[in-house]
Coordinates of C-alpha atoms in Angstrom, one line a residue:
M7 CA 0.1 39.2 -28.0
L8 CA 1.1 37.1 -31.1
R9 CA 1.8 34.1 -28.8
L10 CA -1.8 34.4 -27.4
L11 CA -3.2 34.4 -30.9
A12 CA -1.3 31.3 -31.8
V13 CA -2.5 29.5 -28.7
D14 CA -6.1 30.5 -29.5
M15 CA -5.7 29.3 -33.1
V16 CA -4.5 25.9 -31.9
E17 CA -7.1 25.5 -29.2
D18 CA -9.9 26.6 -31.5
A19 CA -8.9 23.8 -33.8
G20 CA -9.4 21.3 -31.0
F21 CA -5.8 20.8 -29.8
T22 CA -4.4 21.4 -26.4
A23 CA -1.8 24.2 -26.4
V24 CA 1.0 24.6 -23.8
E25 CA 2.7 28.0 -24.1
A26 CA 6.2 29.1 -23.2
A27 CA 7.2 32.8 -22.9
N28 CA 10.7 32.0 -24.2
S29 CA 13.0 29.2 -25.3
T30 CA 14.3 28.5 -21.8
E31 CA 10.8 28.0 -20.5
A32 CA 10.0 25.8 -23.6
V33 CA 13.0 23.5 -22.8
R34 CA 11.9 23.3 -19.2
I35 CA 8.4 22.3 -20.2
L36 CA 9.8 19.6 -22.6
E37 CA 12.0 18.2 -19.9
T38 CA 9.0 17.6 -17.6
R39 CA 6.3 16.6 -20.1
R40 CA 6.2 13.6 -22.4
D41 CA 2.9 14.4 -24.0
I42 CA 4.1 17.2 -26.3
Q43 CA 3.9 16.1 -29.9
I44 CA 4.4 19.3 -31.9
V45 CA 6.2 22.6 -31.2
F46 CA 5.2 25.7 -33.0
T47 CA 7.9 28.4 -32.6
D48 CA 8.9 31.8 -34.0
V49 CA 12.5 32.3 -35.0
N50 CA 12.5 35.6 -33.0
M51 CA 12.2 34.8 -29.3
P52 CA 12.5 37.2 -26.4
Q53 CA 15.0 35.5 -24.2
G54 CA 17.6 32.7 -24.5
I55 CA 18.2 31.0 -27.8
D56 CA 16.2 31.9 -30.9
G57 CA 13.5 29.6 -32.3
L58 CA 15.7 28.0 -34.9
D59 CA 18.3 27.0 -32.2
L60 CA 15.4 25.8 -30.1
A61 CA 14.2 23.7 -33.0
T62 CA 17.6 22.2 -33.4
C63 CA 17.8 21.5 -29.6
I64 CA 14.4 19.8 -29.8
R65 CA 15.4 17.6 -32.8
D66 CA 18.6 16.5 -30.9
R67 CA 16.9 15.8 -27.5
W68 CA 13.4 14.9 -28.5
P69 CA 13.5 13.5 -32.0
W70 CA 9.9 12.4 -32.0
I71 CA 8.5 15.9 -31.7
E72 CA 7.3 17.6 -34.9
I73 CA 8.4 21.2 -35.4
I74 CA 6.8 24.2 -37.1
I75 CA 8.9 27.3 -37.4
T76 CA 7.7 30.7 -38.4
S77 CA 9.2 34.1 -38.9
G78 CA 8.3 37.5 -40.4
K79 CA 11.4 37.3 -42.5
P80 CA 12.2 34.8 -45.2
F81 CA 14.1 31.7 -44.1
P82 CA 17.8 32.3 -44.2
L83 CA 19.3 30.2 -47.0
N84 CA 22.6 29.6 -45.2
T85 CA 20.9 28.1 -42.1
P86 CA 19.9 24.5 -42.2
M87 CA 16.5 23.5 -41.0
P88 CA 16.3 20.7 -38.5
A89 CA 15.1 17.4 -40.0
R90 CA 11.3 17.0 -40.3
S91 CA 10.6 20.6 -39.5
V92 CA 8.6 23.0 -41.7
F93 CA 8.8 26.8 -42.1
Y94 CA 6.1 29.3 -42.7
T95 CA 6.7 33.0 -43.4
K96 CA 4.4 35.5 -41.7
P97 CA 1.8 36.4 -42.4
Y98 CA 0.6 32.9 -42.7
R99 CA -2.9 31.7 -43.1
Q100 CA -4.3 30.1 -40.0
A101 CA -5.7 27.3 -42.1
Q102 CA -2.2 26.5 -43.4
I103 CA -0.9 26.0 -39.8
I104 CA -3.9 24.0 -38.6
D105 CA -3.7 21.7 -41.7
Q106 CA 0.0 21.2 -40.9
I107 CA -0.7 20.4 -37.3
K108 CA -3.4 17.9 -38.3
R109 CA -1.0 16.2 -40.7
M110 CA 1.8 16.1 -38.0
A111 CA -0.6 14.8 -35.3
A112 CA -2.0 12.0 -37.5

């Protein structure tokens, strides 16, 4: 349900969204598509690695992709964020995320 809300938010702002049910599917999509510019992920993911590990994987394999990470919990201080990624604690304002996406896409 939350994933669908995020997709709607991104599409309503005029961007194309490609959704993945879990981190394994996200990696599969990234392996087959070269048009992905930004990944918006939650730390808590249903299957496979968590969103923070996914972000680290993306930074290592696809360094040109921008990353937005979100979670209902504050970011753990002992966990390093991948370079050039940003973190938003939920609940976030949709305008914050859309503004961030626009800056990253520019």
